[in-house]
Amino acid sequence: MDRQQVVLHMNHGMGDNSYAHNSIVQQVADLGCSSGPNALQLVSNVIDIVDTTTCNLNLKPPIFQFFLNDLFGNDFNSIFKSLPQFSEIIEEKKGHKCGACFINATPGTFYKSLFPNNFLHFVHSSFSLHWLSQAPKELGNEENVHLTSTTPPAMHEAYLEQFQKDFKLFLKLRSQELVPKGGMVLTLIGRDKSQKTHDIRTAWSLIGTTLNDMVLENLIEAIKLESFDLPLYNPTIEEAKEVIEDEGSFTLQRLESVILDWSTNIKEAVDDDNNNNLDLNTKAEFTTKFIRAALEPLLKAKFGEEIMDELFVRYKNKIVQLIMGVKILEFPTLIISLIKKLELSDRWGIGSPQKMGPVRNGNGEQYSPTARNGDRDRDRE
């Protein structure tokens, strides 16, 4: 079973925080949705899971409001053009028993506020939070565009501090936007503290090596490379946990690191050892396309569009050499499941619950975030 579907589930039972009592309208945000075939994957997964839950509990399906978020340059139009086909597929699978589903775009950086306070029921972000708001300033990293095994400790520390600052801000903002007991599931590219695997930083650093080669051949100006650093950081599981605990808005339900092959989504073309070169090129091509899709806009803005094809042809050759040398390329993926704590009004200086305005649960009922369960039960009577 998909690990995301294992983590994504509704609260069981019939209690105050159960899905059964909070299921009329569900606001769900996918932060860093991108625009490819997977842009609507969360929507599909949530509909499947809720459909199973409502059937098991004999409940009416809820109304869904999905908010797809990414930066302003994201191709939201391609997502919207795919919606008619997506709706047909959902209707074929679920029939008319599925509740109404509204899909909206919310452009902007997730390092700023995106939604009103106490608005969302669930937040999801997949393979986005390794992007920093910016690369650390004044690194003096003239030999590479990212962290490597030979990078000075001060540069490692600068990247870690930027990650801590950004991730803490992300958690603070989401805690304001989620309703009490709202959930959040995050997956991001991590790092193995023991360095036993060739993690994704190897892929980032090979971009720097390729750019350096092109500088030596006068295809790129050296001054452009000297002032360029990738705004990416891959935290260890310990670094992520420390920020979550320090920020304090969420209860950590689950935190694990799963090792994935770089080419985990490729169907091996052949298994015969005699055709190993074909298999090798397939893996290298897949990895190159993945890295190009992620980094080309950034690289194009800095070095110009005219060198992109040459850059990634050279990059692919380096990936081939790397795979030949180590056979298996892996990277850790961090899976994080969080629940917003109940009492947060004083932490961010918002004021008392009365000054915050009414907080509503999934049924639209008002309640005080600090009220006891019994008080809320009496308010319903």
CSV table of C-alpha atoms in Angstrom, one decimal:
chain,number,residue,atom,x,y,z
A,1,MET,CA,0.0,0.0,0.0
A,2,ASP,CA,1.1,3.6,-0.8
A,3,ARG,CA,2.8,5.0,2.4
A,4,GLN,CA,0.9,8.2,1.9
A,5,GLN,CA,-2.3,6.3,2.2
A,6,VAL,CA,-1.2,4.6,5.4
A,7,VAL,CA,-0.5,8.0,7.0
A,8,LEU,CA,-3.6,9.7,5.5
A,9,HIS,CA,-6.6,8.5,7.4
A,10,MET,CA,-9.6,9.9,9.2
A,11,ASN,CA,-9.9,9.9,13.0
A,12,HIS,CA,-11.8,6.8,14.1
A,13,GLY,CA,-14.7,6.4,16.6
A,14,MET,CA,-17.5,8.8,17.5
A,15,GLY,CA,-15.7,11.1,19.9
A,16,ASP,CA,-15.4,14.9,19.8
A,17,ASN,CA,-12.5,14.9,17.4
A,18,SER,CA,-13.7,11.9,15.3
A,19,TYR,CA,-14.4,12.2,11.6
A,20,ALA,CA,-18.0,11.3,12.3
A,21,HIS,CA,-18.6,14.6,14.1
A,22,ASN,CA,-16.5,16.8,11.8
A,23,SER,CA,-17.3,15.8,8.3
A,24,ILE,CA,-19.6,18.3,6.5
A,25,VAL,CA,-17.1,20.6,4.7
A,26,GLN,CA,-13.4,19.7,4.4
A,27,GLN,CA,-10.9,22.3,3.4
A,28,VAL,CA,-7.6,20.7,2.2
A,29,ALA,CA,-4.5,22.4,1.0
A,30,ASP,CA,-1.7,20.8,-1.1
A,31,LEU,CA,1.4,23.1,-0.8
A,32,GLY,CA,3.9,22.8,-3.6
A,33,CYS,CA,1.5,21.0,-5.9
A,34,SER,CA,3.5,21.6,-9.1
A,35,SER,CA,1.7,21.0,-12.4
A,36,GLY,CA,2.5,17.5,-13.7
A,37,PRO,CA,0.5,14.3,-13.6
A,38,ASN,CA,0.8,14.1,-9.8
A,39,ALA,CA,-0.7,17.6,-9.2
A,40,LEU,CA,-4.1,16.0,-8.5
A,41,GLN,CA,-2.8,12.9,-6.7
A,42,LEU,CA,-3.6,14.2,-3.3
A,43,VAL,CA,-7.2,15.1,-4.3
A,44,SER,CA,-7.7,11.5,-5.6
A,45,ASN,CA,-6.1,9.9,-2.5
A,46,VAL,CA,-8.2,12.0,-0.1
A,47,ILE,CA,-11.4,11.3,-2.0
A,48,ASP,CA,-10.7,7.5,-1.9
A,49,ILE,CA,-9.9,7.5,1.8
A,50,VAL,CA,-12.9,9.6,2.8
A,51,ASP,CA,-15.2,7.5,0.6
A,52,THR,CA,-14.1,4.3,2.4
A,53,THR,CA,-14.5,6.0,5.8
A,54,THR,CA,-18.0,7.4,5.1
A,55,CYS,CA,-19.2,4.0,3.8
A,56,ASN,CA,-17.9,2.2,6.8
A,57,LEU,CA,-19.5,4.7,9.2
A,58,ASN,CA,-22.7,5.0,7.0
A,59,LEU,CA,-22.3,8.8,6.7
A,60,LYS,CA,-23.2,11.2,4.0
A,61,PRO,CA,-20.0,12.2,2.0
A,62,PRO,CA,-18.6,15.6,2.8
A,63,ILE,CA,-18.2,18.6,0.5
A,64,PHE,CA,-14.6,19.0,-0.4
A,65,GLN,CA,-12.7,22.3,-1.0
A,66,PHE,CA,-9.2,21.7,-2.3
A,67,PHE,CA,-6.6,24.4,-2.5
A,68,LEU,CA,-3.6,23.8,-4.8
A,69,ASN,CA,-0.6,25.9,-4.0
A,70,ASP,CA,2.6,26.7,-5.7
A,71,LEU,CA,4.7,29.7,-6.7
A,72,PHE,CA,3.2,32.3,-9.0
A,73,GLY,CA,5.1,30.9,-12.0
A,74,ASN,CA,3.5,27.5,-11.7
A,75,ASP,CA,1.5,26.3,-14.7
A,76,PHE,CA,-1.9,26.2,-13.0
A,77,ASN,CA,-3.7,26.4,-16.4
A,78,SER,CA,-2.5,22.9,-17.3
A,79,ILE,CA,-4.0,21.6,-14.0
A,80,PHE,CA,-7.3,23.2,-14.7
A,81,LYS,CA,-7.4,21.9,-18.3
A,82,SER,CA,-7.0,18.4,-16.8
A,83,LEU,CA,-10.0,18.8,-14.4
A,84,PRO,CA,-12.7,17.6,-16.8
A,85,GLN,CA,-10.9,14.3,-17.4
A,86,PHE,CA,-10.1,14.0,-13.7
A,87,SER,CA,-13.8,14.5,-12.8
A,88,GLU,CA,-14.9,11.8,-15.3
A,89,ILE,CA,-12.4,9.4,-13.8
A,90,ILE,CA,-13.7,10.1,-10.2
A,91,GLU,CA,-17.3,9.8,-11.3
A,92,GLU,CA,-16.6,6.4,-13.0
A,93,LYS,CA,-14.9,5.1,-9.9
A,94,LYS,CA,-17.3,6.5,-7.3
A,95,GLY,CA,-20.5,7.2,-9.2
A,96,HIS,CA,-22.7,10.0,-7.8
A,97,LYS,CA,-22.2,9.0,-4.2
A,98,CYS,CA,-19.1,11.2,-4.0
A,99,GLY,CA,-19.7,14.6,-2.4
A,100,ALA,CA,-19.2,17.9,-4.2
A,101,CYS,CA,-15.6,18.7,-4.9
A,102,PHE,CA,-14.3,22.3,-5.5
A,103,ILE,CA,-10.7,22.8,-6.7
A,104,ASN,CA,-9.0,26.2,-6.3
A,105,ALA,CA,-5.6,27.6,-7.0
A,106,THR,CA,-3.8,29.5,-4.2
A,107,PRO,CA,-0.5,30.9,-5.7
A,108,GLY,CA,2.3,32.2,-3.5
A,109,THR,CA,5.2,31.0,-1.4
A,110,PHE,CA,4.3,28.8,1.6
A,111,TYR,CA,6.8,30.8,3.6
A,112,LYS,CA,4.1,33.5,3.9
A,113,SER,CA,0.4,33.3,5.0
A,114,LEU,CA,-1.8,31.7,2.5
A,115,PHE,CA,-5.2,31.2,4.2
A,116,PRO,CA,-7.3,32.8,7.0
A,117,ASN,CA,-6.8,31.6,10.6
A,118,ASN,CA,-8.5,28.4,11.7
A,119,PHE,CA,-9.6,27.7,8.1
A,120,LEU,CA,-8.0,24.4,6.9
A,121,HIS,CA,-8.7,20.9,8.1
A,122,PHE,CA,-5.7,19.3,6.5
A,123,VAL,CA,-2.4,20.4,4.9
A,124,HIS,CA,-0.2,18.3,2.7
A,125,SER,CA,3.2,19.0,1.1
A,126,SER,CA,5.2,16.5,-0.9
A,127,PHE,CA,8.8,16.9,-1.9
A,128,SER,CA,8.8,20.7,-1.6
A,129,LEU,CA,10.1,21.6,1.8
A,130,HIS,CA,13.7,20.9,0.9
A,131,TRP,CA,13.5,24.2,-1.1
A,132,LEU,CA,14.6,27.1,1.1
A,133,SER,CA,13.2,30.6,0.9
A,134,GLN,CA,16.7,31.6,-0.2
A,135,ALA,CA,20.3,30.3,-0.3
A,136,PRO,CA,22.3,31.5,2.7
A,137,LYS,CA,24.0,34.8,1.9
A,138,GLU,CA,27.7,35.5,1.4
A,139,LEU,CA,28.8,31.9,1.4
A,140,GLY,CA,31.9,32.4,-0.6
A,141,ASN,CA,31.3,28.9,-2.1
A,142,GLU,CA,33.2,29.4,-5.4
A,143,GLU,CA,34.0,25.7,-6.1
A,144,ASN,CA,30.4,24.3,-5.9
A,145,VAL,CA,26.8,25.3,-6.0
A,146,HIS,CA,25.8,23.1,-3.0
A,147,LEU,CA,27.0,21.2,0.0
A,148,THR,CA,29.6,18.4,-0.6
A,149,SER,CA,31.8,16.3,1.6
A,150,THR,CA,34.6,18.8,1.3
A,151,THR,CA,32.4,21.9,2.1
A,152,PRO,CA,33.7,23.9,5.0
A,153,PRO,CA,31.8,23.4,8.3
A,154,ALA,CA,30.7,27.1,8.3
A,155,MET,CA,28.8,26.6,5.1
A,156,HIS,CA,27.1,23.5,6.4
A,157,GLU,CA,26.0,25.5,9.4
A,158,ALA,CA,24.7,28.4,7.3
A,159,TYR,CA,22.5,26.0,5.3
A,160,LEU,CA,21.3,24.3,8.5
A,161,GLU,CA,20.4,27.7,10.1
A,162,GLN,CA,18.5,28.7,7.0
A,163,PHE,CA,16.5,25.5,7.0
A,164,GLN,CA,15.7,25.9,10.7
A,165,LYS,CA,14.5,29.4,10.2
A,166,ASP,CA,12.4,28.5,7.1
A,167,PHE,CA,10.9,25.3,8.5
A,168,LYS,CA,10.0,26.9,11.8
A,169,LEU,CA,8.2,29.8,10.0
A,170,PHE,CA,6.4,27.2,7.8
A,171,LEU,CA,5.1,25.4,10.9
A,172,LYS,CA,4.1,28.6,12.6
A,173,LEU,CA,2.1,29.8,9.6
A,174,ARG,CA,0.3,26.5,9.1
A,175,SER,CA,-0.6,26.3,12.8
A,176,GLN,CA,-2.4,29.6,12.4
A,177,GLU,CA,-4.3,28.4,9.3
A,178,LEU,CA,-5.3,25.0,10.6
A,179,VAL,CA,-8.3,24.4,12.8
A,180,PRO,CA,-7.6,22.9,16.3
A,181,LYS,CA,-6.7,19.2,15.9
A,182,GLY,CA,-6.2,19.8,12.1
A,183,GLY,CA,-3.7,17.5,10.5
A,184,MET,CA,-0.6,17.9,8.4
A,185,VAL,CA,1.4,15.3,6.4
A,186,LEU,CA,4.8,16.3,5.0
A,187,THR,CA,7.2,14.4,2.8
A,188,LEU,CA,10.6,15.8,1.9
A,189,ILE,CA,14.0,14.7,0.7
A,190,GLY,CA,16.2,14.1,3.7
A,191,ARG,CA,19.7,13.0,4.4
A,192,ASP,CA,21.3,10.0,6.1
A,193,LYS,CA,23.3,11.2,9.0
A,194,SER,CA,25.7,8.2,8.6
A,195,GLN,CA,26.3,9.1,5.0
A,196,LYS,CA,26.0,5.4,4.0
A,197,THR,CA,23.9,6.3,0.9
A,198,HIS,CA,24.7,8.4,-2.1
A,199,ASP,CA,22.0,10.9,-1.2
A,200,ILE,CA,20.3,13.5,-3.4
A,201,ARG,CA,23.0,16.0,-2.6
A,202,THR,CA,25.2,14.0,-4.9
A,203,ALA,CA,22.8,15.0,-7.7
A,204,TRP,CA,22.8,18.6,-6.7
A,205,SER,CA,26.7,18.7,-6.5
A,206,LEU,CA,27.1,17.1,-9.9
A,207,ILE,CA,25.3,20.2,-11.3
A,208,GLY,CA,28.1,22.3,-9.8
A,209,THR,CA,30.8,20.0,-11.3
A,210,THR,CA,29.2,20.2,-14.7
A,211,LEU,CA,29.0,24.0,-14.5
A,212,ASN,CA,32.6,24.2,-13.4
A,213,ASP,CA,33.6,22.2,-16.5
A,214,MET,CA,31.8,24.6,-18.7
A,215,VAL,CA,33.5,27.6,-17.0
A,216,LEU,CA,36.9,26.0,-17.9
A,217,GLU,CA,35.8,25.8,-21.5
A,218,ASN,CA,34.6,29.4,-21.4
A,219,LEU,CA,31.0,28.4,-22.0
A,220,ILE,CA,29.9,30.1,-18.8
A,221,GLU,CA,31.3,33.2,-17.1
A,222,ALA,CA,33.2,32.3,-13.9
A,223,ILE,CA,31.7,35.3,-12.1
A,224,LYS,CA,28.2,34.0,-12.6
A,225,LEU,CA,29.1,30.6,-11.1
A,226,GLU,CA,30.9,32.2,-8.1
A,227,SER,CA,27.7,34.0,-7.1
A,228,PHE,CA,25.3,31.1,-7.5
A,229,ASP,CA,24.2,28.7,-4.7
A,230,LEU,CA,21.3,26.3,-4.8
A,231,PRO,CA,18.6,27.1,-2.2
A,232,LEU,CA,18.2,23.5,-1.2
A,233,TYR,CA,18.7,21.6,2.1
A,234,ASN,CA,18.1,18.0,2.9
A,235,PRO,CA,17.7,17.6,6.7
A,236,THR,CA,18.4,14.6,8.8
A,237,ILE,CA,15.5,13.1,10.7
A,238,GLU,CA,17.0,14.5,13.9
A,239,GLU,CA,17.3,18.0,12.4
A,240,ALA,CA,13.6,18.0,11.4
A,241,LYS,CA,12.4,16.7,14.7
A,242,GLU,CA,14.4,19.3,16.6
A,243,VAL,CA,12.7,22.2,14.7
A,244,ILE,CA,9.2,20.6,15.2
A,245,GLU,CA,9.7,20.3,19.0
A,246,ASP,CA,11.3,23.8,19.3
A,247,GLU,CA,8.4,25.5,17.4
A,248,GLY,CA,5.9,23.7,19.6
A,249,SER,CA,2.6,24.1,17.7
A,250,PHE,CA,2.1,20.5,16.7
A,251,THR,CA,2.0,17.0,18.2
A,252,LEU,CA,4.3,14.7,16.3
A,253,GLN,CA,2.4,11.6,15.4
A,254,ARG,CA,4.8,10.0,13.1
A,255,LEU,CA,8.4,10.7,11.8
A,256,GLU,CA,10.3,8.2,9.8
A,257,SER,CA,13.0,8.0,7.1
A,258,VAL,CA,12.4,5.7,4.1
A,259,ILE,CA,15.3,4.9,1.8
A,260,LEU,CA,14.3,5.1,-1.9
A,261,ASP,CA,16.2,4.4,-5.1
A,262,TRP,CA,16.8,7.5,-7.3
A,263,SER,CA,15.0,5.6,-10.1
A,264,THR,CA,12.3,4.1,-7.9
A,265,ASN,CA,9.6,5.0,-10.4
A,266,ILE,CA,11.2,3.5,-13.4
A,267,LYS,CA,10.1,0.1,-14.7
A,268,GLU,CA,13.4,-1.6,-15.5
A,269,ALA,CA,13.6,-1.9,-19.3
A,270,VAL,CA,15.3,-5.3,-19.1
A,271,ASP,CA,16.7,-7.6,-16.5
A,272,ASP,CA,19.3,-9.3,-18.6
A,273,ASP,CA,22.9,-8.4,-17.6
A,274,ASN,CA,23.9,-8.3,-21.2
A,275,ASN,CA,21.7,-5.3,-21.7
A,276,ASN,CA,23.0,-3.5,-18.6
A,277,ASN,CA,24.0,-0.4,-20.7
A,278,LEU,CA,20.4,0.1,-21.8
A,279,ASP,CA,19.3,-0.1,-18.2
A,280,LEU,CA,22.0,2.3,-17.1
A,281,ASN,CA,21.1,4.9,-19.7
A,282,THR,CA,17.4,4.6,-18.8
A,283,LYS,CA,18.2,5.3,-15.1
A,284,ALA,CA,20.5,8.2,-16.1
A,285,GLU,CA,17.9,9.7,-18.4
A,286,PHE,CA,15.2,9.5,-15.8
A,287,THR,CA,17.4,11.1,-13.1
A,288,THR,CA,18.5,13.9,-15.5
A,289,LYS,CA,14.9,14.7,-16.5
A,290,PHE,CA,13.9,14.8,-12.8
A,291,ILE,CA,16.8,17.2,-11.9
A,292,ARG,CA,16.2,19.3,-15.0
A,293,ALA,CA,12.5,19.7,-14.3
A,294,ALA,CA,13.3,20.9,-10.8
A,295,LEU,CA,16.3,23.1,-11.4
A,296,GLU,CA,16.1,24.4,-15.0
A,297,PRO,CA,14.1,27.6,-14.2
A,298,LEU,CA,16.7,28.6,-11.6
A,299,LEU,CA,19.6,27.7,-13.8
A,300,LYS,CA,18.1,29.4,-16.9
A,301,ALA,CA,17.6,32.7,-15.0
A,302,LYS,CA,21.3,32.7,-13.9
A,303,PHE,CA,23.2,31.2,-16.9
A,304,GLY,CA,20.8,31.7,-19.9
A,305,GLU,CA,18.6,29.4,-21.8
A,306,GLU,CA,21.1,28.7,-24.6
A,307,ILE,CA,23.4,26.5,-22.5
A,308,MET,CA,20.6,24.3,-20.9
A,309,ASP,CA,20.7,21.5,-23.4
A,310,GLU,CA,24.5,21.2,-23.3
A,311,LEU,CA,24.5,21.4,-19.6
A,312,PHE,CA,22.1,18.5,-19.1
A,313,VAL,CA,23.8,16.3,-21.8
A,314,ARG,CA,27.0,16.6,-19.8
A,315,TYR,CA,25.1,16.1,-16.6
A,316,LYS,CA,23.6,12.9,-17.8
A,317,ASN,CA,27.1,11.6,-18.7
A,318,LYS,CA,28.2,12.2,-15.2
A,319,ILE,CA,25.2,10.4,-13.8
A,320,VAL,CA,26.0,7.4,-16.0
A,321,GLN,CA,29.6,7.4,-14.6
A,322,LEU,CA,28.2,7.7,-11.0
A,323,ILE,CA,25.8,4.8,-11.5
A,324,MET,CA,28.6,2.6,-13.0
A,325,GLY,CA,30.7,3.3,-9.9
A,326,VAL,CA,28.3,2.8,-7.1
A,327,LYS,CA,25.5,0.7,-8.8
A,328,ILE,CA,22.7,1.8,-6.5
A,329,LEU,CA,21.8,5.5,-5.8
A,330,GLU,CA,19.5,6.1,-2.9
A,331,PHE,CA,18.1,9.0,-1.0
A,332,PRO,CA,16.2,9.1,2.4
A,333,THR,CA,12.7,10.5,2.3
A,334,LEU,CA,11.3,11.9,5.5
A,335,ILE,CA,7.6,11.3,6.3
A,336,ILE,CA,6.1,13.5,8.9
A,337,SER,CA,2.6,13.4,10.4
A,338,LEU,CA,1.5,16.2,12.7
A,339,ILE,CA,-1.6,17.3,14.6
A,340,LYS,CA,-2.2,20.9,15.6
A,341,LYS,CA,-2.3,21.4,19.4
A,342,LEU,CA,-5.5,23.0,20.8
A,343,GLU,CA,-4.3,26.0,22.8
A,344,LEU,CA,-2.2,28.4,20.6
A,345,SER,CA,-3.9,31.8,21.0
A,346,ASP,CA,-1.4,33.3,23.4
A,347,ARG,CA,1.7,31.8,21.7
A,348,TRP,CA,1.6,34.1,18.6
A,349,GLY,CA,0.3,37.2,20.4
A,350,ILE,CA,-3.1,36.9,18.7
A,351,GLY,CA,-4.9,37.6,22.0
A,352,SER,CA,-7.5,35.8,24.0
A,353,PRO,CA,-9.9,33.3,22.4
A,354,GLN,CA,-12.6,35.9,22.6
A,355,LYS,CA,-10.6,38.3,20.6
A,356,MET,CA,-9.7,35.8,17.9
A,357,GLY,CA,-13.3,35.5,16.8
A,358,PRO,CA,-15.3,32.3,16.6
A,359,VAL,CA,-13.5,29.0,15.9
A,360,ARG,CA,-15.6,26.5,14.0
A,361,ASN,CA,-15.3,22.8,13.7
A,362,GLY,CA,-16.2,20.7,10.6
A,363,ASN,CA,-20.0,21.0,11.4
A,364,GLY,CA,-19.8,24.8,11.4
A,365,GLU,CA,-20.4,24.9,15.2
A,366,GLN,CA,-18.7,27.6,17.2
A,367,TYR,CA,-16.6,26.8,20.2
A,368,SER,CA,-13.8,28.2,22.3
A,369,PRO,CA,-10.4,26.6,21.7
A,370,THR,CA,-9.8,26.5,25.5
A,371,ALA,CA,-13.2,25.1,26.4
A,372,ARG,CA,-13.5,21.7,28.1
A,373,ASN,CA,-15.2,18.9,26.2
A,374,GLY,CA,-18.1,19.1,28.6
A,375,ASP,CA,-18.5,22.8,28.0
A,376,ARG,CA,-18.7,22.2,24.3
A,377,ASP,CA,-21.2,19.4,24.8
A,378,ARG,CA,-23.5,21.7,26.8
A,379,ASP,CA,-23.2,24.4,24.1
A,380,ARG,CA,-24.6,21.9,21.6
A,381,GLU,CA,-27.6,21.0,23.7
